[in-house]
N, CA, C and O of each residue as an XYZ file, in Angstrom:
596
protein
N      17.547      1.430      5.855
C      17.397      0.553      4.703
C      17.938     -0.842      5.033
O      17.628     -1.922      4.530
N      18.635     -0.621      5.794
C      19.622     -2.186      5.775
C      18.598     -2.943      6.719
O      18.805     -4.157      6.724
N      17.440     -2.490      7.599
C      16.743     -3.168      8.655
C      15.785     -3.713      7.755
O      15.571     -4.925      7.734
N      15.045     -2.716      6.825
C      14.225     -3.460      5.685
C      14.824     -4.864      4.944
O      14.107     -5.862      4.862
N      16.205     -4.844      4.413
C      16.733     -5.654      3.984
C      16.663     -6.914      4.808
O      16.130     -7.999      4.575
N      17.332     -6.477      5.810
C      17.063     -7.617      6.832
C      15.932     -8.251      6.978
O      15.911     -9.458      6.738
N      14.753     -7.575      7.401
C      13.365     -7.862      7.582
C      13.000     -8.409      5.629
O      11.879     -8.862      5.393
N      13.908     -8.304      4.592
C      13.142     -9.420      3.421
C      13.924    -10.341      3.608
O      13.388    -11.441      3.481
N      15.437    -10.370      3.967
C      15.986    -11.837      4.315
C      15.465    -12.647      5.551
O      15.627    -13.862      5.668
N      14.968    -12.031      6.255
C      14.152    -13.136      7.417
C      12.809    -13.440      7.119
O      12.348    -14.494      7.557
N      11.896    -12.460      6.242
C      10.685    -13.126      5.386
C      11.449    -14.774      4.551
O      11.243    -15.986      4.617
N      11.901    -14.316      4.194
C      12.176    -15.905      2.666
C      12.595    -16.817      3.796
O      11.745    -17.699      3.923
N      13.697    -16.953      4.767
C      13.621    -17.835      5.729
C      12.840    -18.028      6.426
O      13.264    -18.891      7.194
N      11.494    -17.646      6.780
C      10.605    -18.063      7.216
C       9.509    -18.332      6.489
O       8.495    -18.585      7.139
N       9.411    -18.352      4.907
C       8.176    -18.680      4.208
C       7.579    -17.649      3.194
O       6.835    -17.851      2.235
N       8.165    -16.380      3.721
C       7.484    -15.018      3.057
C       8.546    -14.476      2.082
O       9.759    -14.608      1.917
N       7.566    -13.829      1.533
C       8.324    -13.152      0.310
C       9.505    -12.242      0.435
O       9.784    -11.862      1.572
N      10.105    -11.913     -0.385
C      11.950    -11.856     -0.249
C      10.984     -9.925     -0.402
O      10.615     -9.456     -1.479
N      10.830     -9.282      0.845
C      10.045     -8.197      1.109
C      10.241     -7.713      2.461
O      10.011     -8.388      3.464
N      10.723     -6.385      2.458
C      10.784     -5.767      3.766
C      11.026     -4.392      4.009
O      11.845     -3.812      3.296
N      10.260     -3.608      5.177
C       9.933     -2.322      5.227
C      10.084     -1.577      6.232
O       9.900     -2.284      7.223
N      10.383     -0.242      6.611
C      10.801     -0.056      7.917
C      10.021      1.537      7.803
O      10.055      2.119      6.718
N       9.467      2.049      8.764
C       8.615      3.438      8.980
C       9.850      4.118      9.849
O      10.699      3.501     10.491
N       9.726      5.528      9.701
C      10.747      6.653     10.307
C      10.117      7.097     10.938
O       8.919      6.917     10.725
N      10.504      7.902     12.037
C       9.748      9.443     12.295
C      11.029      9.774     13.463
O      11.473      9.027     14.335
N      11.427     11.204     13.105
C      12.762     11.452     13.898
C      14.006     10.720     14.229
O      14.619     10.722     15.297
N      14.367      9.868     12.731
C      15.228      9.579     12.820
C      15.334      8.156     13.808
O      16.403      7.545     13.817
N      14.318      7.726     14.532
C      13.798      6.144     15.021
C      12.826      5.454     14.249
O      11.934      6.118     13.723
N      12.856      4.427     14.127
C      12.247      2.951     13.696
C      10.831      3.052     14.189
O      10.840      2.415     15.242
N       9.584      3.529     13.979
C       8.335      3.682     13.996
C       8.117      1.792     14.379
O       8.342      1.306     15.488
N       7.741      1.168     13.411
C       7.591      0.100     13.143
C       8.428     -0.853     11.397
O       8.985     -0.522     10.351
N       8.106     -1.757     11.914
C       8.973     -2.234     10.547
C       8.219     -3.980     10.410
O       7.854     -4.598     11.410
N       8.130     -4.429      9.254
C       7.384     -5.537      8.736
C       8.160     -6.097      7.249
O       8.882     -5.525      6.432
N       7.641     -7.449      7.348
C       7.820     -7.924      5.900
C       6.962     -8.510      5.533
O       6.034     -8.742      6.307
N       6.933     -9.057      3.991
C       5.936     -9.611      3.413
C       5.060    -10.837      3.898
O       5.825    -11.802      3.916
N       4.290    -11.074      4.143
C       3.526    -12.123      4.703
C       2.508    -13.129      3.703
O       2.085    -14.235      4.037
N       2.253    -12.454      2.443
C       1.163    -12.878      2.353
C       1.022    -14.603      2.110
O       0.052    -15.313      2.374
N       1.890    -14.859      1.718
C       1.893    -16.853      1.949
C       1.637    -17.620      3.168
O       1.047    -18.681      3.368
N       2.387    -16.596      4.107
C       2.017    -17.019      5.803
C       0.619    -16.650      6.005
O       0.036    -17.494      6.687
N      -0.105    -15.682      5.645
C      -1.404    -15.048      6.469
C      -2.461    -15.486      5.383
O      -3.686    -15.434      5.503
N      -1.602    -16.010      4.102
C      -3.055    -16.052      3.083
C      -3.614    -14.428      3.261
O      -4.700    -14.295      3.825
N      -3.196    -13.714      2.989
C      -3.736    -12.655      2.381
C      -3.014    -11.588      1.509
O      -2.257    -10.749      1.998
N      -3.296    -11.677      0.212
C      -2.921    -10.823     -0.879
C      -2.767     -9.671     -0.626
O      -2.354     -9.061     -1.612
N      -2.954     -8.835      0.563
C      -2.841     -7.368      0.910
C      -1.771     -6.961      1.978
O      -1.636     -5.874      2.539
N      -1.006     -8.179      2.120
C      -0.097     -8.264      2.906
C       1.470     -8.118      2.525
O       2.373     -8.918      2.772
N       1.528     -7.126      1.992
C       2.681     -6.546      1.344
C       3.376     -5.683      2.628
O       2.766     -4.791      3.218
N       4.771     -6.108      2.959
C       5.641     -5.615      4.053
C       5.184     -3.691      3.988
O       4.858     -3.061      4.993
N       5.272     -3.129      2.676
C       4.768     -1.781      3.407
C       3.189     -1.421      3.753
O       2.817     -0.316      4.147
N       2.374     -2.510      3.540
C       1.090     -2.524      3.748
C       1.375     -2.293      5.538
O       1.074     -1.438      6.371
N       2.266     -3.830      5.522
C       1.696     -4.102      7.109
C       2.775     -3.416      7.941
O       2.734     -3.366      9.171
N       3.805     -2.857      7.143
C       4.043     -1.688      8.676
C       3.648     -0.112      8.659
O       3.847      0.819      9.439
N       3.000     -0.247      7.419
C       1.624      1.365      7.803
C       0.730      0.799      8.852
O       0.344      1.357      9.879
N       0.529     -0.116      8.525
C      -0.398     -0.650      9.436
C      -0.247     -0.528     11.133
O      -1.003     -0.246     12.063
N       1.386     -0.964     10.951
C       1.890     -1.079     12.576
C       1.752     -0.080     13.351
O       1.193      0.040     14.441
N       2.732      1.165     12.196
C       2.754      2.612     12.354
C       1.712      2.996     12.974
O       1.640      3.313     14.161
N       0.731      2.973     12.051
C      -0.643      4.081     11.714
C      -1.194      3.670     13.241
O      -1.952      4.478     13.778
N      -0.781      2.234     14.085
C      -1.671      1.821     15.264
C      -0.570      2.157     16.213
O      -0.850      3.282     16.627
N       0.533      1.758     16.768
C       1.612      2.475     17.235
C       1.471      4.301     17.506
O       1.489      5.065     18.471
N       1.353      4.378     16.263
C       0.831      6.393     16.606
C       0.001      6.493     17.081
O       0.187      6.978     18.197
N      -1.225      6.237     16.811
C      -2.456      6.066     17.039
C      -3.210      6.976     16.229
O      -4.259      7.525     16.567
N      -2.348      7.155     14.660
C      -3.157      8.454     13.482
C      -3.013      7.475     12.396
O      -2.180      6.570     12.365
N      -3.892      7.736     11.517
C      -3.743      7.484     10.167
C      -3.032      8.150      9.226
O      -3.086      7.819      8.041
N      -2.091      9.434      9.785
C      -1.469     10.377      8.653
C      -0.276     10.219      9.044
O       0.020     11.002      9.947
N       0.881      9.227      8.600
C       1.876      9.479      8.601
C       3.047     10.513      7.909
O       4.143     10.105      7.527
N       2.521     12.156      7.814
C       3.147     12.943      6.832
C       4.367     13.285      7.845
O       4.996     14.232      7.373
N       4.774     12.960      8.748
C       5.980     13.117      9.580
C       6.669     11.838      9.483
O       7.114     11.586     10.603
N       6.908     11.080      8.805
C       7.183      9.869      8.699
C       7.802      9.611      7.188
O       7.331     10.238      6.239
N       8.832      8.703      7.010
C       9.120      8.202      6.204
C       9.386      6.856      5.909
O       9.889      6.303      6.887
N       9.220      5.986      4.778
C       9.564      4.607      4.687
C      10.651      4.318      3.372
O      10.868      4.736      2.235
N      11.240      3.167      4.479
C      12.402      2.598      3.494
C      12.286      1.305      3.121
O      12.977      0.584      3.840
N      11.613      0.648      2.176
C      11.453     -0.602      1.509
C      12.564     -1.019      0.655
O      13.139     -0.378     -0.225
N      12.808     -2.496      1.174
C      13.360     -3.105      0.291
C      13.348     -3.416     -1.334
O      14.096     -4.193     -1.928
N      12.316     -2.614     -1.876
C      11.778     -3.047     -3.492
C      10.914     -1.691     -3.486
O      10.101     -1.258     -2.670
N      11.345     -1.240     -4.573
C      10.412     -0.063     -5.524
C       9.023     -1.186     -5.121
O       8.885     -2.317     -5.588
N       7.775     -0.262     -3.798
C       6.734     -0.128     -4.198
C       5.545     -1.102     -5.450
O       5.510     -0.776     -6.637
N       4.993     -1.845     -5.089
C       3.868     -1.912     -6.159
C       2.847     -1.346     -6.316
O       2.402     -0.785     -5.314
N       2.098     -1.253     -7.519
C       0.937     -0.287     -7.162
C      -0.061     -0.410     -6.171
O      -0.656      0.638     -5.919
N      -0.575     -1.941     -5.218
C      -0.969     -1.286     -4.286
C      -0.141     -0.446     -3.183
O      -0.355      0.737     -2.918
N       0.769     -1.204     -2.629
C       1.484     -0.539     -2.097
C       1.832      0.912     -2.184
O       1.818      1.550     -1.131
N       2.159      1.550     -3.354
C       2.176      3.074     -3.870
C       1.280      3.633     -3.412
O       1.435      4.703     -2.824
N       0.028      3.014     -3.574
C      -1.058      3.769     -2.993
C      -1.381      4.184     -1.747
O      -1.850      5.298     -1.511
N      -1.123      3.222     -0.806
C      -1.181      2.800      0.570
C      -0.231      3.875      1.376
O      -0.470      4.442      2.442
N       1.160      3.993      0.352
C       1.735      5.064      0.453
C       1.180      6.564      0.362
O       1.457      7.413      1.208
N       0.475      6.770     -0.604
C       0.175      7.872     -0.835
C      -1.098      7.972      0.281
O      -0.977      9.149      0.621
N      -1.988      7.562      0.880
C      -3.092      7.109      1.583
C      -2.430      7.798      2.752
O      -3.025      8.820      3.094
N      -1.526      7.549      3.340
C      -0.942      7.062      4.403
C      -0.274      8.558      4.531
O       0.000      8.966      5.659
N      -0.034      9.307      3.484
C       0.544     10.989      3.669
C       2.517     10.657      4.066
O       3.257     11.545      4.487
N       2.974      9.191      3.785
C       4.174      9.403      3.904
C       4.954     10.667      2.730
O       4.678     10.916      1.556
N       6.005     11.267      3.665
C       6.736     12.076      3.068
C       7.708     11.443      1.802
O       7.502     11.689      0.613
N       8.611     10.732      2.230
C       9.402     10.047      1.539
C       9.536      8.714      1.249
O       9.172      7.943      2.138
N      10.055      8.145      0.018
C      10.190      6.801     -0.052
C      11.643      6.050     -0.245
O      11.761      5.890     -1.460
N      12.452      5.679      0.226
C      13.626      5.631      0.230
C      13.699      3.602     -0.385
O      13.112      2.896      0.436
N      14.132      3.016     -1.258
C      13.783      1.808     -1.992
C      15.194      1.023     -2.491
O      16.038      1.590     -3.184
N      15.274      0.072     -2.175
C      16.709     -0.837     -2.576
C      16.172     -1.324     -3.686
O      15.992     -0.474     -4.558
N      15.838     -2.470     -3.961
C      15.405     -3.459     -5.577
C      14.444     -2.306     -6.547
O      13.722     -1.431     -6.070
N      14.562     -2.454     -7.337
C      14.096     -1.670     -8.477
C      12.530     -2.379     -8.749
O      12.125     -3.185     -7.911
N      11.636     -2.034     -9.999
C      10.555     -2.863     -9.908
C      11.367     -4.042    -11.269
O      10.870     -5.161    -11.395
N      12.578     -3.636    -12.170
C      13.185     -4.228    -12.604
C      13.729     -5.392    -12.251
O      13.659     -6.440    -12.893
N      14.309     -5.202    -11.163
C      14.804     -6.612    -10.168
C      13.777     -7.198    -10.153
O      13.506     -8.021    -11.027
N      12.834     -6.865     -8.995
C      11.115     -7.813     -9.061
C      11.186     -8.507     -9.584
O      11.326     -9.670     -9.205
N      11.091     -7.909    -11.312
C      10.549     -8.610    -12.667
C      11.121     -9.846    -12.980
O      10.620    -10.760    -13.634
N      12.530     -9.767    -12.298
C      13.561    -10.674    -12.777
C      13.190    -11.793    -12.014
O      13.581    -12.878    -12.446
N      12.480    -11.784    -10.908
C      12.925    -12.938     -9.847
C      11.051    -13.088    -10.224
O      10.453    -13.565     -9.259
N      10.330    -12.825    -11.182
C       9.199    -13.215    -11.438
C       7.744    -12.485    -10.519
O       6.570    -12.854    -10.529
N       8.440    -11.274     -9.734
C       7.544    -10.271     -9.488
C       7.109     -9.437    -10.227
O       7.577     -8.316    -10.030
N       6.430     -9.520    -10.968
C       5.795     -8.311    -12.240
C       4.805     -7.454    -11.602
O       4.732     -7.759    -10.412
N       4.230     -6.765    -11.826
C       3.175     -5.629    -11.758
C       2.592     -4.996    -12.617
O       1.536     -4.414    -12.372
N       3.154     -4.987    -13.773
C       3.337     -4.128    -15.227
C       2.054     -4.487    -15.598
O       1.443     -3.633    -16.241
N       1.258     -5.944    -15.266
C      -0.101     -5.849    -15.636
C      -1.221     -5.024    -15.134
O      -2.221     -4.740    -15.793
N      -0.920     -4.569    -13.620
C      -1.876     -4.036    -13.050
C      -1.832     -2.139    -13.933
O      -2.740     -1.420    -14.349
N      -0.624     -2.001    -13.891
C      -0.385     -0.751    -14.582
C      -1.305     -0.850    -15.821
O      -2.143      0.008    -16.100
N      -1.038     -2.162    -16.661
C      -2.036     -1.953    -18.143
C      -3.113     -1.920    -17.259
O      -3.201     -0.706    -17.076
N      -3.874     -2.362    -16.677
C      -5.403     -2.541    -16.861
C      -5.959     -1.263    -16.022
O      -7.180     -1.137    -16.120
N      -5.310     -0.299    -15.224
C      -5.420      0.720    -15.230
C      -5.826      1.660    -16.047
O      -6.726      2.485    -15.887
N      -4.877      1.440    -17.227
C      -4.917      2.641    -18.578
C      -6.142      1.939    -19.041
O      -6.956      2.861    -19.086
N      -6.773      0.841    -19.417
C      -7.757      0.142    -19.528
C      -9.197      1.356    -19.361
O      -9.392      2.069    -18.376
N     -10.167      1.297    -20.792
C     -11.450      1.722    -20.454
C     -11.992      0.481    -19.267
O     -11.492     -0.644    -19.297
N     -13.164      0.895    -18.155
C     -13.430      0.153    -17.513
C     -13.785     -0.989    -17.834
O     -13.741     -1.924    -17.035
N     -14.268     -1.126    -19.266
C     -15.403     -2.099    -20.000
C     -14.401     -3.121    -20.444
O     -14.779     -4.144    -21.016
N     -12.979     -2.852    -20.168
C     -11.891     -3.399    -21.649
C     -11.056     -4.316    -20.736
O     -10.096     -4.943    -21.185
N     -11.487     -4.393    -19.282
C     -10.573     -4.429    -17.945
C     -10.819     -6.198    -18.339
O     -11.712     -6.596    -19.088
N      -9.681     -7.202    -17.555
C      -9.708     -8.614    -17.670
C     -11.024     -9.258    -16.752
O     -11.838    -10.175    -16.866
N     -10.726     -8.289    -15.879
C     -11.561     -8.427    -14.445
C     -13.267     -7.618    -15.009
O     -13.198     -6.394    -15.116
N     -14.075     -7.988    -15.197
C     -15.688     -7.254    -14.909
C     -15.819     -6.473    -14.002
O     -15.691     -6.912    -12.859
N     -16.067     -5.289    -14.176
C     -16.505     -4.295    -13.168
C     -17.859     -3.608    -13.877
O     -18.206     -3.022    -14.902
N     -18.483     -4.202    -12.330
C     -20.340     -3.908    -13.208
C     -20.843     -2.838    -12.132
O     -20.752     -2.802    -10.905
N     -21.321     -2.114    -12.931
C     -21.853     -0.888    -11.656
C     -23.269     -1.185    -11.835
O     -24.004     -1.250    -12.820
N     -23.457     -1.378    -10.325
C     -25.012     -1.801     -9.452
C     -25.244     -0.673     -8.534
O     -24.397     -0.081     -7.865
N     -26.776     -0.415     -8.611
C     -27.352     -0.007     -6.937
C     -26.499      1.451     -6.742
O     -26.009      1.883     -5.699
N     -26.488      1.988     -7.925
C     -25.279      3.200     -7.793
C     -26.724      4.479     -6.869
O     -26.418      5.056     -5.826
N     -27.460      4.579     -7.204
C     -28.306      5.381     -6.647
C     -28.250      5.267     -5.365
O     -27.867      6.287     -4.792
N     -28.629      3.917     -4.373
C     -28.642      3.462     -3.272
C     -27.428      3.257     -2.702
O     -27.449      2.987     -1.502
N     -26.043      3.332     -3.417
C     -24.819      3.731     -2.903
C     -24.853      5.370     -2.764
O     -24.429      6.013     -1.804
N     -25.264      5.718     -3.570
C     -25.291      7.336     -3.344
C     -25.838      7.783     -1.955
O     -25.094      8.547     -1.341
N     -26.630      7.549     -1.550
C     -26.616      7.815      0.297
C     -25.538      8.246      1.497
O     -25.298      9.152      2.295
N     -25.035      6.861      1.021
C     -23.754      6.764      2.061
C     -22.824      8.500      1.709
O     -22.536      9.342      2.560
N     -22.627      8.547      0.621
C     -21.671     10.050      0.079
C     -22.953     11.269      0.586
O     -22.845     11.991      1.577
N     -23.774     11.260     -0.080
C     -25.061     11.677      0.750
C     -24.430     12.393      2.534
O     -23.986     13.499      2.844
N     -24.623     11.437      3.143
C     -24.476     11.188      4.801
C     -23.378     11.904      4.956
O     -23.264     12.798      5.794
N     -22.394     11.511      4.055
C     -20.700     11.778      4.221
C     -20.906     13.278      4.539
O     -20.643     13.898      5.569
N     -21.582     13.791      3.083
C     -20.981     15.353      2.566
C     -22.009     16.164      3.900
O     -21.667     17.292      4.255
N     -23.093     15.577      4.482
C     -23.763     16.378      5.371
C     -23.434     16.530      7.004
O     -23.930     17.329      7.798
N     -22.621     15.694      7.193
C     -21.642     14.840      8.469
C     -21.437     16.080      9.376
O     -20.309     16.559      9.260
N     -21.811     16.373      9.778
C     -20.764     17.874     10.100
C     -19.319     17.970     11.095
O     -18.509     18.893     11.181
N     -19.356     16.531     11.849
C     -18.214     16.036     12.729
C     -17.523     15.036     12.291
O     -17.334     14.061     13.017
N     -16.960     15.112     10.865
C     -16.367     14.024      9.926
C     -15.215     14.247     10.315
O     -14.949     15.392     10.678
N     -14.300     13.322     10.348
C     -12.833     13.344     10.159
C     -12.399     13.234      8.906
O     -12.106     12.096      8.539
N     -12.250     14.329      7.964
C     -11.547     14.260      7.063
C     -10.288     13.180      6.744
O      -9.553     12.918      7.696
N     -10.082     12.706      5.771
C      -8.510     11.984      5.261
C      -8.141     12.189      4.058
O      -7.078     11.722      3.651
């Protein structure tokens, strides 16, 4: 935990968000990252995004269920997800999503528009071409040498 910490105090001195994350597996440092997304311009660049990322290429698997991560901040919902994606075992977290809130990190909206009917969402979500997307799942379910995830 304290390397995550570290890794969000050397994000904010260098530009990035006060964010940082560290991957396990046997008790060693897999990989470890912090928040970027002001540096990289990209919104998906959340410190436990990008050291699943490190991980998942470092291993050379996409299932980290032997693995655990210790973030500096309770998770946001993408992040949660990415987590759950990712088959980590545990989540071990310093800042609360309370703290966040305080220093003007919220999330609490993405949570409402979740509970949200699709139609009721801020954002438009228009379903197109759903037939001609149907293929691709099509292909999927007949695959017979798929790699499951």
């Amino acid at each position: 935990m304290r390397e995550a910490i570290r890794l969000a105090d050397e994000s904010v001195k260098n530009g990035g968000g006060p964010f940082g994350a560290v991957i396990v597996k046997d008790g060693e440092i897999v990989a470890g990252s912090s928040n970027s997304v002001t540096i990289d311009n990209d919104p998906t660049a959340h410190a436990e995004v990008n050291t699943i990322r490190k991980a998942c290429k470092k291993l050379g698997t996409f299932d980290l269920s032997d693995c655990v991560i210790y973030t500096s901040c309770e998770p946001c919902p993408m992040c949660l997800g990415a987590i759950y994606w990712a088959h980590l075992r545990c989540v071990y977290y310093g800042n609360t999503k309370k703290d966040a809130r305080d220093i003007d990190f919220a999330d609490d909206f993405i949570y409402e528009e979740l509970d949200k009917p699709i139609d009721r969402r801020s954002v438009p979500f228009i379903n197109m071409l759903r037939e001609e997307a149907l293929n691709s799942f099509k292909l999927w379910t007949e695959k017979e040498d798929k790699i499951e995830y």
